[in-house]
XYZ file of C-alpha atoms in Angstrom:
227
model
C -14.524 -27.442 6.633
C -13.775 -26.851 10.350
C -10.065 -27.107 9.903
C -10.219 -25.017 6.877
C -11.909 -22.256 8.840
C -9.409 -22.564 11.715
C -6.542 -22.163 9.193
C -8.180 -19.268 7.586
C -8.642 -17.203 10.725
C -5.673 -18.578 12.641
C -3.127 -19.698 9.906
C -0.109 -21.714 11.007
C 3.046 -19.844 10.762
C 6.838 -21.035 10.445
C 8.354 -21.416 13.837
C 11.623 -19.929 12.386
C 10.554 -16.794 10.344
C 6.798 -16.552 11.266
C 5.663 -16.504 7.609
C 2.378 -18.347 6.894
C 3.112 -21.986 6.139
C 1.670 -23.337 2.812
C 0.256 -26.784 2.064
C 2.476 -29.569 2.972
C 4.751 -27.373 5.148
C 4.718 -28.213 8.934
C 6.533 -26.224 11.705
C 9.037 -24.820 9.416
C 8.790 -23.272 5.985
C 10.889 -24.735 3.158
C 13.061 -21.713 3.128
C 13.982 -22.082 6.857
C 14.535 -25.819 6.491
C 17.159 -25.164 3.780
C 18.767 -22.488 5.938
C 19.351 -24.664 8.986
C 23.001 -24.468 10.180
C 23.691 -28.163 10.341
C 26.847 -29.228 12.191
C 27.512 -32.658 10.647
C 29.228 -33.596 13.958
C 28.082 -37.088 13.770
C 30.718 -37.520 10.970
C 33.524 -36.269 13.247
C 34.407 -38.306 16.479
C 36.552 -35.289 17.413
C 33.926 -32.624 17.072
C 33.557 -29.599 19.231
C 30.839 -31.153 21.310
C 33.144 -34.012 22.238
C 35.901 -31.546 23.212
C 33.731 -29.949 25.824
C 34.140 -32.996 27.964
C 37.785 -33.752 27.332
C 39.511 -34.571 30.682
C 36.196 -34.234 32.607
C 34.083 -37.371 31.955
C 34.362 -40.464 29.775
C 31.845 -40.386 26.949
C 31.236 -42.637 23.938
C 29.790 -40.055 21.640
C 28.649 -36.367 21.706
C 26.995 -34.313 18.968
C 24.606 -31.535 18.303
C 22.367 -31.196 15.254
C 22.516 -27.327 14.661
C 24.712 -24.362 15.416
C 23.165 -21.874 17.820
C 23.795 -18.160 17.064
C 22.397 -15.149 18.922
C 19.514 -13.611 16.929
C 19.530 -16.579 14.531
C 16.917 -18.803 13.340
C 17.976 -21.624 15.794
C 17.654 -19.283 18.631
C 14.155 -18.436 17.436
C 13.289 -22.158 17.383
C 14.692 -22.881 20.738
C 12.807 -19.869 22.314
C 9.563 -20.979 20.763
C 10.138 -24.511 22.006
C 11.254 -23.570 25.451
C 8.969 -20.717 26.322
C 6.038 -20.692 23.859
C 4.999 -24.144 24.225
C 5.733 -25.283 20.614
C 6.790 -28.776 21.516
C 6.378 -30.010 18.052
C 9.663 -28.186 17.241
C 11.417 -30.889 19.384
C 9.791 -33.679 17.422
C 11.000 -32.190 14.111
C 14.645 -31.648 15.347
C 14.537 -35.187 16.917
C 13.453 -36.773 13.640
C 16.267 -34.917 11.864
C 18.836 -36.128 14.470
C 17.727 -39.741 14.112
C 18.865 -39.746 10.485
C 22.264 -38.617 11.557
C 22.520 -41.091 14.448
C 21.470 -43.972 12.352
C 24.815 -43.713 10.530
C 26.659 -44.376 13.701
C 24.236 -46.508 15.867
C 25.718 -49.898 14.825
C 29.151 -48.722 15.873
C 27.788 -47.073 19.003
C 24.588 -48.755 20.184
C 22.431 -46.808 22.617
C 20.058 -48.409 25.191
C 17.950 -45.677 26.878
C 17.350 -41.989 25.965
C 17.461 -39.826 29.116
C 16.309 -36.231 29.161
C 18.018 -33.588 31.283
C 15.492 -33.130 34.019
C 13.768 -29.992 35.162
C 13.167 -29.505 38.979
C 9.536 -30.196 39.833
C 9.095 -26.537 40.765
C 10.245 -25.398 37.270
C 8.231 -28.067 35.588
C 5.025 -27.019 37.270
C 5.837 -23.431 36.238
C 6.526 -24.193 32.615
C 4.194 -27.177 32.261
C 6.539 -29.370 30.233
C 10.230 -30.281 29.726
C 11.398 -28.725 26.469
C 13.482 -31.789 25.612
C 10.812 -34.379 26.012
C 9.565 -34.457 22.474
C 13.019 -34.328 21.175
C 14.057 -37.356 23.308
C 10.990 -39.251 22.476
C 11.434 -38.678 18.674
C 15.022 -40.081 19.069
C 13.930 -43.001 20.947
C 11.165 -43.967 18.585
C 13.347 -43.468 15.568
C 16.202 -45.555 17.047
C 13.841 -48.182 18.472
C 15.153 -47.805 21.977
C 13.685 -46.946 25.362
C 12.836 -43.440 26.687
C 12.983 -43.051 30.437
C 12.485 -39.874 32.259
C 12.539 -41.421 35.688
C 16.140 -42.670 36.049
C 17.682 -39.214 36.395
C 16.150 -36.455 38.553
C 17.086 -32.953 39.769
C 17.213 -32.859 43.506
C 17.968 -29.162 43.886
C 16.295 -26.197 42.339
C 18.648 -23.746 40.454
C 17.906 -20.637 38.538
C 18.655 -20.328 34.843
C 22.226 -21.009 33.742
C 22.170 -18.856 30.618
C 23.760 -15.710 32.061
C 26.435 -17.380 34.172
C 30.025 -17.745 33.313
C 31.675 -21.183 33.262
C 32.792 -21.028 36.929
C 29.435 -19.845 38.062
C 27.594 -22.598 36.169
C 29.958 -25.347 37.551
C 29.480 -24.178 41.148
C 25.725 -23.832 40.664
C 24.851 -27.216 39.480
C 27.481 -29.424 41.361
C 25.576 -32.314 43.018
C 22.055 -31.242 41.989
C 21.360 -34.342 40.034
C 20.896 -37.892 41.265
C 19.690 -41.314 39.912
C 17.302 -43.994 40.782
C 19.521 -47.097 40.154
C 17.693 -50.395 39.639
C 18.950 -53.796 38.453
C 17.352 -52.944 34.999
C 19.461 -49.954 34.561
C 22.739 -51.676 35.096
C 25.232 -52.066 32.217
C 23.294 -49.718 29.947
C 24.408 -47.038 27.446
C 22.551 -43.811 28.299
C 21.905 -41.258 25.664
C 21.502 -37.903 27.452
C 19.623 -35.244 25.518
C 19.346 -31.487 25.990
C 18.477 -28.393 24.060
C 21.623 -26.210 23.793
C 25.163 -27.321 24.629
C 27.144 -24.297 25.947
C 29.823 -24.960 28.602
C 28.738 -28.557 29.097
C 28.505 -28.189 32.874
C 24.844 -29.301 33.179
C 25.461 -32.338 30.968
C 28.696 -33.174 32.938
C 26.796 -33.122 36.156
C 24.075 -35.408 34.693
C 26.711 -37.849 33.362
C 28.438 -38.052 36.742
C 25.095 -38.979 38.396
C 24.344 -41.585 35.790
C 27.850 -43.070 36.032
C 26.985 -44.109 39.547
C 25.026 -46.833 38.024
C 27.198 -49.930 37.621
C 28.326 -50.546 34.086
C 26.881 -47.189 32.779
C 28.092 -45.731 29.514
C 27.281 -42.115 28.436
C 26.654 -40.419 25.146
C 25.192 -36.969 24.592
C 23.088 -35.413 21.832
C 21.821 -31.941 21.791
C 19.605 -29.888 19.518
C 22.156 -27.232 19.131
C 25.620 -26.144 20.256
C 26.435 -22.477 20.911
C 29.109 -20.993 18.568
C 32.138 -19.983 20.637
Protein backbone atom coordinates (compact mmCIF):
# COMPACT_ATOMS: atom_id res chain seq x y z
CA UNK A 1 0.00 0.00 0.00
CA UNK A 2 2.83 2.36 0.91
CA UNK A 3 4.59 1.74 -2.42
CA UNK A 4 1.31 2.25 -4.24
CA UNK A 5 0.84 5.64 -2.60
CA UNK A 6 4.43 6.66 -3.36
CA UNK A 7 3.97 5.75 -7.02
CA UNK A 8 0.63 7.53 -7.10
CA UNK A 9 1.98 10.86 -5.87
CA UNK A 10 5.55 10.50 -7.17
CA UNK A 11 5.29 8.30 -10.27
CA UNK A 12 8.48 6.93 -11.78
CA UNK A 13 9.28 8.40 -15.17
CA UNK A 14 11.39 7.25 -18.08
CA UNK A 15 14.98 8.50 -17.87
CA UNK A 16 14.93 9.06 -21.63
CA UNK A 17 11.65 10.79 -22.47
CA UNK A 18 10.16 11.47 -18.99
CA UNK A 19 6.86 9.74 -19.66
CA UNK A 20 5.37 7.84 -16.71
CA UNK A 21 6.58 4.26 -16.57
CA UNK A 22 3.94 1.56 -16.59
CA UNK A 23 3.99 -1.80 -14.84
CA UNK A 24 7.08 -3.91 -15.61
CA UNK A 25 8.98 -0.93 -17.04
CA UNK A 26 12.11 0.13 -15.15
CA UNK A 27 14.30 3.17 -15.80
CA UNK A 28 13.36 3.31 -19.51
CA UNK A 29 10.02 2.95 -21.22
CA UNK A 30 9.55 0.30 -23.89
CA UNK A 31 9.55 2.92 -26.65
CA UNK A 32 12.91 4.38 -25.61
CA UNK A 33 14.45 0.92 -25.25
CA UNK A 34 13.55 0.18 -28.86
CA UNK A 35 14.99 3.51 -30.01
CA UNK A 36 18.41 3.06 -28.43
CA UNK A 37 21.08 3.75 -31.12
CA UNK A 38 23.16 0.59 -30.64
CA UNK A 39 26.62 0.56 -32.23
CA UNK A 40 27.18 -3.21 -32.43
CA UNK A 41 30.91 -2.40 -32.17
CA UNK A 42 31.60 -5.65 -30.34
CA UNK A 43 31.13 -7.41 -33.68
CA UNK A 44 33.71 -5.25 -35.47
CA UNK A 45 37.37 -5.49 -34.31
CA UNK A 46 38.16 -2.39 -36.39
CA UNK A 47 35.33 -0.22 -35.10
CA UNK A 48 35.51 3.55 -34.54
CA UNK A 49 36.29 3.16 -30.84
CA UNK A 50 39.36 1.08 -31.66
CA UNK A 51 40.49 3.64 -34.24
CA UNK A 52 40.61 6.35 -31.57
CA UNK A 53 43.72 4.66 -30.16
CA UNK A 54 45.56 3.68 -33.35
CA UNK A 55 49.22 4.60 -33.08
CA UNK A 56 48.80 5.81 -29.49
CA UNK A 57 48.47 2.83 -27.16
CA UNK A 58 48.21 -0.93 -27.56
CA UNK A 59 44.75 -2.20 -26.66
CA UNK A 60 43.15 -5.60 -26.91
CA UNK A 61 39.58 -4.38 -27.43
CA UNK A 62 37.56 -1.16 -27.46
CA UNK A 63 33.84 -0.68 -27.91
CA UNK A 64 30.89 1.47 -26.91
CA UNK A 65 27.29 0.40 -26.45
CA UNK A 66 25.48 3.44 -27.89
CA UNK A 67 25.93 6.40 -30.23
CA UNK A 68 25.88 9.77 -28.47
CA UNK A 69 24.19 12.59 -30.37
CA UNK A 70 23.59 16.10 -29.05
CA UNK A 71 19.99 16.56 -27.88
CA UNK A 72 19.38 12.86 -28.38
CA UNK A 73 18.04 10.27 -25.97
CA UNK A 74 21.51 9.02 -25.04
CA UNK A 75 22.61 12.53 -24.05
CA UNK A 76 19.56 12.72 -21.80
CA UNK A 77 20.44 9.40 -20.19
CA UNK A 78 24.06 10.35 -19.57
CA UNK A 79 23.02 13.75 -18.19
CA UNK A 80 20.58 12.14 -15.75
CA UNK A 81 23.22 9.62 -14.72
CA UNK A 82 26.05 12.12 -14.35
CA UNK A 83 24.33 15.12 -12.81
CA UNK A 84 20.95 14.02 -11.46
CA UNK A 85 22.02 11.06 -9.35
CA UNK A 86 20.22 8.41 -11.42
CA UNK A 87 22.90 5.76 -10.97
CA UNK A 88 20.44 3.01 -11.91
CA UNK A 89 20.95 4.09 -15.54
CA UNK A 90 24.54 2.85 -15.32
CA UNK A 91 23.33 -0.53 -14.11
CA UNK A 92 20.90 -0.88 -17.02
CA UNK A 93 23.52 0.06 -19.62
CA UNK A 94 26.04 -2.22 -17.94
CA UNK A 95 23.69 -5.16 -18.12
CA UNK A 96 23.09 -4.50 -21.82
CA UNK A 97 26.83 -4.29 -22.47
CA UNK A 98 27.41 -7.59 -20.71
CA UNK A 99 25.32 -9.38 -23.31
CA UNK A 100 27.56 -7.96 -26.06
CA UNK A 101 30.81 -8.72 -24.26
CA UNK A 102 29.81 -12.32 -23.55
CA UNK A 103 30.13 -12.89 -27.30
CA UNK A 104 33.84 -12.02 -27.24
CA UNK A 105 34.96 -12.81 -23.69
CA UNK A 106 36.24 -16.30 -24.55
CA UNK A 107 38.48 -14.81 -27.24
CA UNK A 108 39.46 -11.76 -25.16
CA UNK A 109 39.22 -12.63 -21.44
CA UNK A 110 39.23 -9.74 -18.97
CA UNK A 111 40.44 -9.90 -15.36
CA UNK A 112 39.53 -6.65 -13.63
CA UNK A 113 37.09 -3.81 -14.36
CA UNK A 114 38.65 -0.39 -13.68
CA UNK A 115 36.50 2.78 -13.65
CA UNK A 116 37.95 6.07 -14.86
CA UNK A 117 38.47 7.76 -11.48
CA UNK A 118 37.29 11.15 -10.30
CA UNK A 119 39.55 13.43 -8.32
CA UNK A 120 38.53 13.33 -4.62
CA UNK A 121 37.48 17.00 -4.84
CA UNK A 122 35.07 16.28 -7.69
CA UNK A 123 33.89 13.07 -6.03
CA UNK A 124 32.97 14.98 -2.86
CA UNK A 125 31.13 17.59 -4.92
CA UNK A 126 29.14 15.08 -6.98
CA UNK A 127 28.84 12.40 -4.32
CA UNK A 128 29.48 9.48 -6.65
CA UNK A 129 31.40 8.37 -9.72
CA UNK A 130 28.94 8.11 -12.62
CA UNK A 131 30.64 5.01 -14.06
CA UNK A 132 30.59 2.96 -10.84
CA UNK A 133 27.27 1.20 -11.40
CA UNK A 134 28.12 0.59 -15.06
CA UNK A 135 31.43 -0.99 -14.11
CA UNK A 136 29.98 -3.08 -11.30
CA UNK A 137 27.25 -4.41 -13.61
CA UNK A 138 29.91 -5.47 -16.11
CA UNK A 139 32.03 -7.12 -13.43
CA UNK A 140 29.07 -9.02 -12.01
CA UNK A 141 27.80 -10.10 -15.42
CA UNK A 142 31.22 -11.25 -16.59
CA UNK A 143 32.07 -12.78 -13.21
CA UNK A 144 35.30 -10.81 -12.82
CA UNK A 145 36.66 -8.38 -10.23
CA UNK A 146 35.82 -4.69 -9.92
CA UNK A 147 38.55 -2.51 -8.44
CA UNK A 148 38.34 1.26 -8.05
CA UNK A 149 41.59 1.49 -6.07
CA UNK A 150 44.21 0.49 -8.66
CA UNK A 151 43.94 3.64 -10.78
CA UNK A 152 43.64 7.10 -9.24
CA UNK A 153 43.61 10.73 -10.35
CA UNK A 154 46.41 12.68 -8.73
CA UNK A 155 45.63 16.10 -10.22
CA UNK A 156 42.37 17.99 -10.32
CA UNK A 157 41.19 19.09 -13.75
CA UNK A 158 38.12 20.94 -14.91
CA UNK A 159 35.60 19.41 -17.29
CA UNK A 160 36.95 18.24 -20.65
CA UNK A 161 33.67 18.59 -22.55
CA UNK A 162 34.34 22.00 -24.12
CA UNK A 163 38.03 21.53 -24.88
CA UNK A 164 39.44 20.67 -28.31
CA UNK A 165 41.70 17.66 -28.87
CA UNK A 166 44.94 19.54 -28.16
CA UNK A 167 43.47 21.16 -25.06
CA UNK A 168 42.26 17.86 -23.67
CA UNK A 169 45.59 16.13 -24.28
CA UNK A 170 47.56 18.89 -22.56
CA UNK A 171 45.13 19.07 -19.68
CA UNK A 172 45.17 15.40 -18.69
CA UNK A 173 48.78 14.45 -19.29
CA UNK A 174 50.26 12.76 -16.22
CA UNK A 175 47.21 13.28 -14.01
CA UNK A 176 46.59 9.55 -13.48
CA UNK A 177 48.71 7.06 -11.59
CA UNK A 178 48.44 3.51 -10.27
CA UNK A 179 48.95 1.54 -7.10
CA UNK A 180 50.88 -1.46 -8.36
CA UNK A 181 50.90 -4.63 -6.29
CA UNK A 182 51.96 -8.19 -6.92
CA UNK A 183 48.31 -9.16 -7.30
CA UNK A 184 47.79 -6.66 -10.14
CA UNK A 185 50.62 -7.93 -12.32
CA UNK A 186 49.91 -9.75 -15.58
CA UNK A 187 46.25 -8.71 -15.55
CA UNK A 188 43.93 -7.68 -18.36
CA UNK A 189 42.29 -4.43 -17.25
CA UNK A 190 38.91 -3.42 -18.68
CA UNK A 191 38.66 0.37 -18.32
CA UNK A 192 35.12 1.77 -18.31
CA UNK A 193 33.88 5.32 -18.91
CA UNK A 194 30.68 7.11 -19.87
CA UNK A 195 31.24 8.85 -23.25
CA UNK A 196 34.18 8.28 -25.59
CA UNK A 197 35.04 11.51 -27.42
CA UNK A 198 38.68 12.13 -28.38
CA UNK A 199 39.93 9.24 -26.23
CA UNK A 200 42.50 11.46 -24.47
CA UNK A 201 41.34 10.62 -20.94
CA UNK A 202 41.22 6.89 -21.63
CA UNK A 203 44.63 7.03 -23.27
CA UNK A 204 46.05 8.68 -20.14
CA UNK A 205 44.41 6.04 -17.93
CA UNK A 206 45.81 3.28 -20.12
CA UNK A 207 49.33 4.67 -20.01
CA UNK A 208 49.19 4.72 -16.23
CA UNK A 209 47.93 1.13 -16.03
CA UNK A 210 50.56 -0.04 -18.50
CA UNK A 211 53.19 0.82 -15.89
CA UNK A 212 52.10 -2.39 -14.16
CA UNK A 213 54.23 -5.32 -15.37
CA UNK A 214 52.36 -7.58 -17.79
CA UNK A 215 49.30 -5.33 -18.02
CA UNK A 216 46.89 -5.55 -20.97
CA UNK A 217 44.22 -2.95 -21.69
CA UNK A 218 40.69 -3.01 -23.07
CA UNK A 219 38.12 -0.22 -23.04
CA UNK A 220 34.32 -0.21 -22.92
CA UNK A 221 32.19 2.93 -22.77
CA UNK A 222 28.48 3.52 -22.44
CA UNK A 223 28.48 5.66 -25.57
CA UNK A 224 30.67 7.17 -28.29
CA UNK A 225 30.21 10.67 -29.64
CA UNK A 226 29.27 10.77 -33.30
CA UNK A 227 31.97 12.56 -35.26
